[in-house]
Short mmCIF file of C-alpha atoms in Angstrom, two decimals:
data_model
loop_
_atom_site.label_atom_id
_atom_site.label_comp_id
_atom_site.label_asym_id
_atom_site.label_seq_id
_atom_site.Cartn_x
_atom_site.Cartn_y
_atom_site.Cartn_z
CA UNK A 1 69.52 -152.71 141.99
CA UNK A 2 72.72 -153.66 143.87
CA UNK A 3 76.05 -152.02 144.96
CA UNK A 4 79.83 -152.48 144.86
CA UNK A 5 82.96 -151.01 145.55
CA UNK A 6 84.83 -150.69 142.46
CA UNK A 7 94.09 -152.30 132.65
CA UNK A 8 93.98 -150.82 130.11
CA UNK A 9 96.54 -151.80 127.55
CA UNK A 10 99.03 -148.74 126.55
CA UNK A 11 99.17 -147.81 123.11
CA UNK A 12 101.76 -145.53 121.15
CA UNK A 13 101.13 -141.64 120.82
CA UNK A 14 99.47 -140.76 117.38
CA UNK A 15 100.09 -137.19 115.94
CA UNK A 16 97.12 -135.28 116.20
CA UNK A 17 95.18 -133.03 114.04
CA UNK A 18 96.14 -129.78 113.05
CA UNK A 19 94.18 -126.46 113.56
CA UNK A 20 91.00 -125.42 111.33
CA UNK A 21 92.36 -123.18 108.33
CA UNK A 22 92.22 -119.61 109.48
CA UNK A 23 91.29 -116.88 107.01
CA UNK A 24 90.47 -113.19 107.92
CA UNK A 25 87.06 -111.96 106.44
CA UNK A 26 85.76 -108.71 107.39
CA UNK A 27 83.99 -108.68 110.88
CA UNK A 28 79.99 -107.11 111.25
CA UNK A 29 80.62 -103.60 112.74
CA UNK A 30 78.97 -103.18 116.10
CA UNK A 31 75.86 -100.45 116.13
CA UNK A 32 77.41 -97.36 116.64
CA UNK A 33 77.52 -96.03 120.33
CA UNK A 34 77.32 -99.84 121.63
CA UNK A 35 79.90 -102.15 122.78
CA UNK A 36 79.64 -105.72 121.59
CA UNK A 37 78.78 -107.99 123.90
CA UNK A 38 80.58 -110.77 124.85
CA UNK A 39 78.65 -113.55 122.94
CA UNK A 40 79.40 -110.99 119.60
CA UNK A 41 82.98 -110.83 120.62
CA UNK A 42 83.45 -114.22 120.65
CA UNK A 43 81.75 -115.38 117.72
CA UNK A 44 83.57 -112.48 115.44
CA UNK A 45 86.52 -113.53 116.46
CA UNK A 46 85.85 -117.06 115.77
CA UNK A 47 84.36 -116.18 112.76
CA UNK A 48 87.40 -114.34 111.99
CA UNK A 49 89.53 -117.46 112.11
CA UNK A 50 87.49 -120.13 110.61
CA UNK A 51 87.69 -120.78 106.87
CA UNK A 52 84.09 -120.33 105.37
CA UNK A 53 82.03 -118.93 108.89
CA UNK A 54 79.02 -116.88 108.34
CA UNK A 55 78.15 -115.13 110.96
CA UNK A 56 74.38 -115.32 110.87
CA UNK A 57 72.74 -113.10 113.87
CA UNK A 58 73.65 -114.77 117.22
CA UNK A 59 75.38 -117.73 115.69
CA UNK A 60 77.90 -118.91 113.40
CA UNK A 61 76.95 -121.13 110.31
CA UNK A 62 79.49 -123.51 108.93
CA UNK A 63 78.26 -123.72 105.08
CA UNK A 64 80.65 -126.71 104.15
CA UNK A 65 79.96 -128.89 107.37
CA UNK A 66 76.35 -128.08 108.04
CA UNK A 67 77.46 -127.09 111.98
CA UNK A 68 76.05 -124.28 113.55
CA UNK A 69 77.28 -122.61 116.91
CA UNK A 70 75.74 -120.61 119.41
CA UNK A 71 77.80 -118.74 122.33
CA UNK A 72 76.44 -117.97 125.62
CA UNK A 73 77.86 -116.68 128.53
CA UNK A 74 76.09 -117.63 131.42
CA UNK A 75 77.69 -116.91 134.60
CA UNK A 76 80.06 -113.53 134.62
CA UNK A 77 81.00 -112.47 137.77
CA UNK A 78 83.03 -109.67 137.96
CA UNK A 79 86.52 -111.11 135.80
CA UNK A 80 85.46 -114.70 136.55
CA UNK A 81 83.29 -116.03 133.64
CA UNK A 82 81.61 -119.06 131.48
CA UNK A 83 80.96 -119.81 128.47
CA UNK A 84 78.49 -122.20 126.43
CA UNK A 85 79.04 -123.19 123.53
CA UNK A 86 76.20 -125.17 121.87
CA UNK A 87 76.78 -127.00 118.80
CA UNK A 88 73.83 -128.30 116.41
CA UNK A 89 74.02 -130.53 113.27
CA UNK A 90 71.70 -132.99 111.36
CA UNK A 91 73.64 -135.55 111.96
CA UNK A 92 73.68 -135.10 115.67
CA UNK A 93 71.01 -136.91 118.02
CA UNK A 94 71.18 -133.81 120.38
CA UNK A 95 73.43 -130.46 120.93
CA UNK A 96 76.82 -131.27 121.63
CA UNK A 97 77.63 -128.76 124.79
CA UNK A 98 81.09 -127.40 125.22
CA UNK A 99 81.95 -125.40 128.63
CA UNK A 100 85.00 -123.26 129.17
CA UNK A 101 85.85 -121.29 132.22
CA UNK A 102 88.64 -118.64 132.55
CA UNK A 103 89.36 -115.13 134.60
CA UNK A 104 89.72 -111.95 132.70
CA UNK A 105 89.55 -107.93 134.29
CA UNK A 106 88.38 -107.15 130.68
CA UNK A 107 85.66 -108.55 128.09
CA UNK A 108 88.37 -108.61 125.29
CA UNK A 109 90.49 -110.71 126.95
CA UNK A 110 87.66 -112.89 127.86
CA UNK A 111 86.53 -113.18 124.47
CA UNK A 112 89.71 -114.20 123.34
CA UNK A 113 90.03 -116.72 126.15
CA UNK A 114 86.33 -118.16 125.22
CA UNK A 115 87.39 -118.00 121.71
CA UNK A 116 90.56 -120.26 121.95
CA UNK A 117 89.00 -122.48 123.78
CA UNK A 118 86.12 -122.87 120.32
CA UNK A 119 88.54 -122.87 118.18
CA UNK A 120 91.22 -124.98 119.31
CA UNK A 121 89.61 -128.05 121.71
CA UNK A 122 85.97 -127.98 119.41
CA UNK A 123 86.23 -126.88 115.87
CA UNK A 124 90.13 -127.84 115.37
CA UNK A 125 88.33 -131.83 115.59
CA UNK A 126 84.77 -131.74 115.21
CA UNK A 127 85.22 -129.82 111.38
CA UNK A 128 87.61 -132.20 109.41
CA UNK A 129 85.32 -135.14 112.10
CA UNK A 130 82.37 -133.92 110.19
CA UNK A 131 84.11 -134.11 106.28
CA UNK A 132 85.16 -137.76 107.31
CA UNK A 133 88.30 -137.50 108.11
CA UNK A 134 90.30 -139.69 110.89
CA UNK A 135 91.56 -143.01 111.83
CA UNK A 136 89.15 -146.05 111.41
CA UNK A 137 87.96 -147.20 114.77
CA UNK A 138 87.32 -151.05 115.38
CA UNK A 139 84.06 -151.96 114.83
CA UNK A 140 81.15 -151.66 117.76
CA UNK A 141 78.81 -154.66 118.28
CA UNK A 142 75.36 -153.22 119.87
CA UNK A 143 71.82 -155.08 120.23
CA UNK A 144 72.25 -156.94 117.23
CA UNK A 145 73.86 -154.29 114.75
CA UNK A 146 77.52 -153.61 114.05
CA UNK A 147 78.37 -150.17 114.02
CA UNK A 148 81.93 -148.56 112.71
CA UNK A 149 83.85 -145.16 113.59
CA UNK A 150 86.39 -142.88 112.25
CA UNK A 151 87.81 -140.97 115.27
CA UNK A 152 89.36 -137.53 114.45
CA UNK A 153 91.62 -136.51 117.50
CA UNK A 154 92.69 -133.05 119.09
CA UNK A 155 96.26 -131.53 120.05
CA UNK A 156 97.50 -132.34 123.57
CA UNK A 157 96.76 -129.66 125.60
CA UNK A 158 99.58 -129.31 128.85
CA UNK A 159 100.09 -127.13 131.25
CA UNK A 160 102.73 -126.97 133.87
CA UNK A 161 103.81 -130.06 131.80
CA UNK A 162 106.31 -130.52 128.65
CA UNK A 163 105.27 -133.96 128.45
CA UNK A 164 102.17 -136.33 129.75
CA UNK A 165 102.63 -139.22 131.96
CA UNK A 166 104.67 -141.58 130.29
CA UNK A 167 104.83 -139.42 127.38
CA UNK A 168 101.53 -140.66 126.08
CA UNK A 169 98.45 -138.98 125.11
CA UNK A 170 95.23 -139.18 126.66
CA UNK A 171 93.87 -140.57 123.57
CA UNK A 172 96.02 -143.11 122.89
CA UNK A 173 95.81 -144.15 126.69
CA UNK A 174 91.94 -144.47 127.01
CA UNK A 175 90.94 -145.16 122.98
CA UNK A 176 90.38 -148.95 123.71
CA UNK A 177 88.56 -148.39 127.01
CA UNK A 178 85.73 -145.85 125.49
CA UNK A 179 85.20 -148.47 122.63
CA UNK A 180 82.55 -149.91 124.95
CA UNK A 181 80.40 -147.25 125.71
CA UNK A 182 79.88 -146.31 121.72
CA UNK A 183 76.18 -146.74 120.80
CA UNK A 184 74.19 -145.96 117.86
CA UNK A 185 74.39 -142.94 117.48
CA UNK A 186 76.33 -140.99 114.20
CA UNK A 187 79.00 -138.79 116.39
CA UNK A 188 80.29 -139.02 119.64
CA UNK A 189 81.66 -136.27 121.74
CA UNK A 190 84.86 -137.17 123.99
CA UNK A 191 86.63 -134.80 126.08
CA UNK A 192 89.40 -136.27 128.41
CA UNK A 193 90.93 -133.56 130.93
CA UNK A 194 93.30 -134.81 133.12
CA UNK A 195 95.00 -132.43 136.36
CA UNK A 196 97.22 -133.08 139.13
CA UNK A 197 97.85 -130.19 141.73
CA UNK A 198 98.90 -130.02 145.75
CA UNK A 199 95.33 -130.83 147.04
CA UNK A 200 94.83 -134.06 144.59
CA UNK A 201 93.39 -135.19 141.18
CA UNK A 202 91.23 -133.70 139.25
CA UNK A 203 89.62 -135.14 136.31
CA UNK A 204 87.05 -135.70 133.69
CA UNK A 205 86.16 -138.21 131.13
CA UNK A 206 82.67 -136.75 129.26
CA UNK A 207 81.48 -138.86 126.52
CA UNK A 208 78.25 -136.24 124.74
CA UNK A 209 78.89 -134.23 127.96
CA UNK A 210 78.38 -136.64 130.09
CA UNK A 211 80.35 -138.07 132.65
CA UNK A 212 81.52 -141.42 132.81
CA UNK A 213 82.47 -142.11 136.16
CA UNK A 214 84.55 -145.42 135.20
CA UNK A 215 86.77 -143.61 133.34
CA UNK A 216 87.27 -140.87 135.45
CA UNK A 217 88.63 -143.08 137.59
CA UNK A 218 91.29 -144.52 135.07
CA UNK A 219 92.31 -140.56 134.38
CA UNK A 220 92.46 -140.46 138.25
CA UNK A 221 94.66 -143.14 138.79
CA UNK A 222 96.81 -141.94 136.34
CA UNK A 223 97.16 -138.45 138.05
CA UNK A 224 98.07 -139.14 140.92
CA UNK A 225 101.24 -141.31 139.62
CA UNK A 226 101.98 -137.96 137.47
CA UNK A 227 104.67 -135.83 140.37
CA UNK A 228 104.46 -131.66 140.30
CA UNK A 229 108.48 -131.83 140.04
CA UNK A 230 108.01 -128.01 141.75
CA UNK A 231 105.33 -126.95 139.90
CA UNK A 232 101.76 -126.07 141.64
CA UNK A 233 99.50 -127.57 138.95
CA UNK A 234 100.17 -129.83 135.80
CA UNK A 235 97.21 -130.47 133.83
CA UNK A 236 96.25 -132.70 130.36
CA UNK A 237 93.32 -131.99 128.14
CA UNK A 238 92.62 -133.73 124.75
CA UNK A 239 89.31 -134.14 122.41
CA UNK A 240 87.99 -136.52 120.11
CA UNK A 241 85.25 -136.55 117.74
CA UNK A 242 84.11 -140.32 116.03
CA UNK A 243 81.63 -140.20 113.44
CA UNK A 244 79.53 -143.25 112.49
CA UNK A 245 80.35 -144.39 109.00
CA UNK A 246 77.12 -144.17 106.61
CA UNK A 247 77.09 -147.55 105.90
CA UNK A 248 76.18 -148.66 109.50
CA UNK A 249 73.69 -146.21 111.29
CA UNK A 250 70.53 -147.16 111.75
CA UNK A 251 67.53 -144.29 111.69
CA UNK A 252 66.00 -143.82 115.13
CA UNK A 253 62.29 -143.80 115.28
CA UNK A 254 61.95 -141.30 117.89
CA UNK A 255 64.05 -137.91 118.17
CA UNK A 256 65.42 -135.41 120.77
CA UNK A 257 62.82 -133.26 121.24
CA UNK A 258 60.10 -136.23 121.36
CA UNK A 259 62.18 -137.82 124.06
CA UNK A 260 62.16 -135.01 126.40
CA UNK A 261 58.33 -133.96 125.87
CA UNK A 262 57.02 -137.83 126.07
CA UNK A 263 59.44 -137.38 130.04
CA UNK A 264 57.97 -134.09 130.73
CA UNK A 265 54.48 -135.28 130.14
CA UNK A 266 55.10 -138.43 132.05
CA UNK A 267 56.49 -136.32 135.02
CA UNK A 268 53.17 -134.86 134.87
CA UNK A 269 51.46 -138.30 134.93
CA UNK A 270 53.57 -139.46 137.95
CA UNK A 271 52.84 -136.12 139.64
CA UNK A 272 49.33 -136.28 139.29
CA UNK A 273 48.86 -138.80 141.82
CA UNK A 274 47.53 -141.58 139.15
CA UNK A 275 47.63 -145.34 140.37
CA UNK A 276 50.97 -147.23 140.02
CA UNK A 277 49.13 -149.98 137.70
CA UNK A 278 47.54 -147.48 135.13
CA UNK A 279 51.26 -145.58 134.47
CA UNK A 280 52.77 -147.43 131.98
CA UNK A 281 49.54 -147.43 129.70
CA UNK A 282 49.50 -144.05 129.88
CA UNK A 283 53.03 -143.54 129.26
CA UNK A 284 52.86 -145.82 126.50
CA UNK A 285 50.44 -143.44 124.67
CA UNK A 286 52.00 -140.16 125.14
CA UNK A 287 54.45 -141.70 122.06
CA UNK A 288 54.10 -144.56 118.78
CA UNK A 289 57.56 -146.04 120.10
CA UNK A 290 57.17 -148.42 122.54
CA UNK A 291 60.35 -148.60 123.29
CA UNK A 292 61.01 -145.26 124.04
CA UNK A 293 57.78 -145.19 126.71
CA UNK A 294 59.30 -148.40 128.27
CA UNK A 295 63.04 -146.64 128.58
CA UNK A 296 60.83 -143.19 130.23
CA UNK A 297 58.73 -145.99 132.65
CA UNK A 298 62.49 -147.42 133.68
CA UNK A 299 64.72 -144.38 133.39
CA UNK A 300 62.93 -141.19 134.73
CA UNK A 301 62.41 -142.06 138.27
CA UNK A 302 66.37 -142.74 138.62
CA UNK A 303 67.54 -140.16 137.13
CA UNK A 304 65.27 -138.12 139.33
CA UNK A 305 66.91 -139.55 142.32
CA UNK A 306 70.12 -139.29 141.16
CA UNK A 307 69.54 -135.44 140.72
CA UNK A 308 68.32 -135.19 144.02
CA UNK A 309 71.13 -137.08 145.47
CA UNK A 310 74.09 -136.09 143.72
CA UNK A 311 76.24 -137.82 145.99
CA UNK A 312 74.93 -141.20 145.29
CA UNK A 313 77.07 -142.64 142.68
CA UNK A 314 75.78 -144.43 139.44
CA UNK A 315 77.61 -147.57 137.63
CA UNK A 316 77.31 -146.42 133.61
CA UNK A 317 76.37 -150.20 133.17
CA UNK A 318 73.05 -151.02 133.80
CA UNK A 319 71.36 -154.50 132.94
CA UNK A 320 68.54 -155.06 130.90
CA UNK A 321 66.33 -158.09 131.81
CA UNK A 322 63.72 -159.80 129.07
CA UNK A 323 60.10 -160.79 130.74
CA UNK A 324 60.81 -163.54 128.30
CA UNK A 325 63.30 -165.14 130.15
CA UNK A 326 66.24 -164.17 127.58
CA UNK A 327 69.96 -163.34 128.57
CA UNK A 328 70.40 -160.70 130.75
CA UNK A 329 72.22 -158.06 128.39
CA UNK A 330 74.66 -155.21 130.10
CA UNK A 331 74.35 -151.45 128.02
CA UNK A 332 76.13 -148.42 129.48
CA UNK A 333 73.99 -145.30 129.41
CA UNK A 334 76.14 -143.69 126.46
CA UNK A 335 75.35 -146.36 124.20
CA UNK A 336 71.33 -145.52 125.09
CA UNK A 337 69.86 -142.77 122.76
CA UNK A 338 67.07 -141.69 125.30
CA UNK A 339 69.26 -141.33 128.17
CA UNK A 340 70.15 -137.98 127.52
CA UNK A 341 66.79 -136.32 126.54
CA UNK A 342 65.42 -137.94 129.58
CA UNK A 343 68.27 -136.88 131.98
CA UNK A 344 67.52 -132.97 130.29
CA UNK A 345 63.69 -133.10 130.85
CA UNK A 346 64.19 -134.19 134.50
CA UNK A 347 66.59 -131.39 134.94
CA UNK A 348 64.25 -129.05 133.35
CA UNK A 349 61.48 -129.65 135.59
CA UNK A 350 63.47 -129.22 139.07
CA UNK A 351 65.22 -126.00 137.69
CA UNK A 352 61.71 -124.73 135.76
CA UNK A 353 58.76 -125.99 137.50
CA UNK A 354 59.82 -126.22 141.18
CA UNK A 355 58.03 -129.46 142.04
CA UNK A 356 56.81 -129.67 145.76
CA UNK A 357 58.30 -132.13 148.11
CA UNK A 358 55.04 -134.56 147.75
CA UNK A 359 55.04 -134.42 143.96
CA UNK A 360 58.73 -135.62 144.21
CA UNK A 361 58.11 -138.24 146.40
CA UNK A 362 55.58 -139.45 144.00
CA UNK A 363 58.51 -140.18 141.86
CA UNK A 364 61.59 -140.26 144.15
CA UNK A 365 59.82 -142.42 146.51
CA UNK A 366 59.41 -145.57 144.30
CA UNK A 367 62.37 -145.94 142.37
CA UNK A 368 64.57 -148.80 142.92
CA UNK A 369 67.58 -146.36 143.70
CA UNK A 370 65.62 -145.03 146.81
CA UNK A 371 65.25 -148.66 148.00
CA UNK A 372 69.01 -149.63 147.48
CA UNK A 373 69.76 -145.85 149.36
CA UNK A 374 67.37 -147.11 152.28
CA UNK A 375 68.68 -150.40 152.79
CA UNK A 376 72.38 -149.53 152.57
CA UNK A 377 72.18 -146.72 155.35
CA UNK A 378 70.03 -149.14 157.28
CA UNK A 379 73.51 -151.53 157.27
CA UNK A 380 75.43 -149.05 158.00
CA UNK A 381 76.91 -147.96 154.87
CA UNK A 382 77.57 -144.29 153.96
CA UNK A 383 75.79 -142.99 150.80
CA UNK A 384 79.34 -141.06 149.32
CA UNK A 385 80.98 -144.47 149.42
CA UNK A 386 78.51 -146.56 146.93
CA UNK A 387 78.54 -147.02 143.93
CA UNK A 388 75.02 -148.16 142.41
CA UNK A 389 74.30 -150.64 140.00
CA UNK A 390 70.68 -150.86 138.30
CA UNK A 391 68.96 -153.15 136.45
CA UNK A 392 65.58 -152.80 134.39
CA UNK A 393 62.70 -155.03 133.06
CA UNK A 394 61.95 -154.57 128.99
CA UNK A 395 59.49 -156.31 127.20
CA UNK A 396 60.19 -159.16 124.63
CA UNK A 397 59.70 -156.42 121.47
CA UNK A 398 61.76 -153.84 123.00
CA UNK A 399 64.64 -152.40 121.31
CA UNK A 400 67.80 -150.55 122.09
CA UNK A 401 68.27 -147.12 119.71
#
């Protein structure tokens, strides 16, 4: 592992999609002498508005698409809330996650808030995504395998702000530059939210909910050139959806679920105080895929670090080095299936199992992040100010899904 300090060509504005089809059926009555909570609130009213939803207990069921959604309202404090939505389909590797936050004295208002927010930055793009609609992306070269997209694109969302910065979308602006961190995988999640206000920038790029720090900084850059003209905040926010055509997706050996219990399990391993040589043999057998143990070997103890040092910054790229001797090849962590389910099992275990200090260090203690922590703060460098860079061993067989 190493650190570093740290164009993108402008393209024309492309109308966007319009709105999901509304149509009013009749709403499930609440049980009489209760008041709806807020996750029924929101899903009737979404239900309300959304050609062909079923509301089906605590979710809503999208017959034609296959997409179901679940509502959850986590944190509600007082008239400061937010909401979950998690969205599940076949053809999706993992839940797609969708957060909104907003401020409301009353639960209608809050549900209607919540509900905008589903039915105008999610479903508007990720229901005519899913029936194959949208422009044809150019083609994504990967490990070996050529994969192609159809991107379906939201409305520009402003506020404070008749027109974006150079009156160009975000989409248009940063299409070319997310090209490279496609993978495998049959749909990819993008939400772009750009703000500018009196204390500074403040801005997202989430590809599958996750953040991309590389192209957060391109959205940065570009707020900062955007000026108030008298107004406190100005703000951008635009979603895309790109579905893998049939033709070129490739069926993953491994899924989700098996992802995150062959991490859990090896947490367990690591924990347990086995030797450092007898690990990756019995990683390998907690799963048939190989490669799957070799990416839990190389990615759990980072991503363990990096959740225990938030303010250590990772490079999405990350280098993967044959024992073979074979070119070194760079993959960004979108474009690497396990990623995800590994990043969710680590998480799991701090927030569920609240691992000791010495269990940690087990973990924490011996991955390559720790070592490029140590010897930067022994030079003199300040941990907020790097920006780490990893590379990872794989064996001649492995493969990238």
């Amino acid at each position: 592992m190493f650190w570093r300090k740290k164009k993108i060509e402008h393209t024309p504005p492309r109308p966007a999609l319009p709105a999901p089809e509304l149509a009013r059926p009749p709403m499930k009555p609440a049980l009489p002498g209760l008041e709806p909570t807020l996750e029924e609130r929101t899903l009737g009213i979404v239900a309300e508005c959304t050609h062909g939803a079923r509301l089906e207990g605590d979710s809503i069921r999208f017959p034609d698409s296959g997409l179901r959604l679940h509502i959850a309202f986590p944190d509600v404090d007082g008239p400061n809330f937010r909401m979950v939505a998690r969205l599940e389909h076949p053809d999706f590797f993992g839940p797609l996650v969708e957060t909104a936050a907003g401020y409301s004295e009353k639960d209608k208002q809050k549900a209607r808030i919540a509900s905008y927010e589903i039915l105008n930055c999610v479903l508007a793009v990720l229901l005519p995504a899913l029936k194959g609609e949208g422009e044809a992306m150019p083609p994504v070269c990967l490990w070996g395998r050529t994969h192609r997209f159809r991107a379906c694109v939201s409305n520009l969302l402003l506020r404070g702000a008749k027109e974006p910065p150079d009156n160009q979308d975000l989409w248009s602006r940063m299409k070319e530059a997310i090209l490279p961190y496609l993978g495998s995988k049959s749909v990819y999640w993008i939400r772009l939210y750009m703000s500018n206000t009196g204390e500074g920038p403040v801005c997202e790029a989430r590809i599958n909910g996750r953040l991309v720090p590389e192209l957060t900084a391109d959205l940065t850059a570009r707020a900062r050139a955007w000026p108030l003209e008298g107004v406190p905040m100005k703000s951008a926010k635009q979603y895309a959806v790109l579905v893998q055509e049939r033709e070129t997706r490739v069926s993953c050996p491994y899924t989700w679920e098996e992802a995150q219990d062959v991490t859990r399990k090896a947490i367990q391993l690591y924990e347990s105080g086995m030797e450092s040589e007898r690990l990756p043999e019995a990683v390998d057998s907690l799963t048939a895929v190989p490669s799957l143990a070799e990416d839990v070997i190389n990615f759990m103890p980072e991503l363990m670090t990096k959740a225990l040092l938030p303010e250590a910054k990772l490079d999405s790229r990350f280098t993967l080095l044959s024992n073979g001797g074979g070119e070194p090849v760079e993959v960004r962590f979108t474009q690497c299936r396990s990623w995800d389910p590994i990043y969710a099992a680590v998480d799991a275990h701090l927030r569920e199992d609240n691992p000791s200090r010495d269990k940690l260090m087990t973990i924490v203690g011996a991955s390559a992040m720790t070592h490029a922590l140590r010897s930067a703060l022994h030079s003199g460098s300040e941990v907020k100010g790097l920006v780490l860079c990893q590379s990872f061993a794989i064996s001649d067989g492995y493969q990238l899904w």
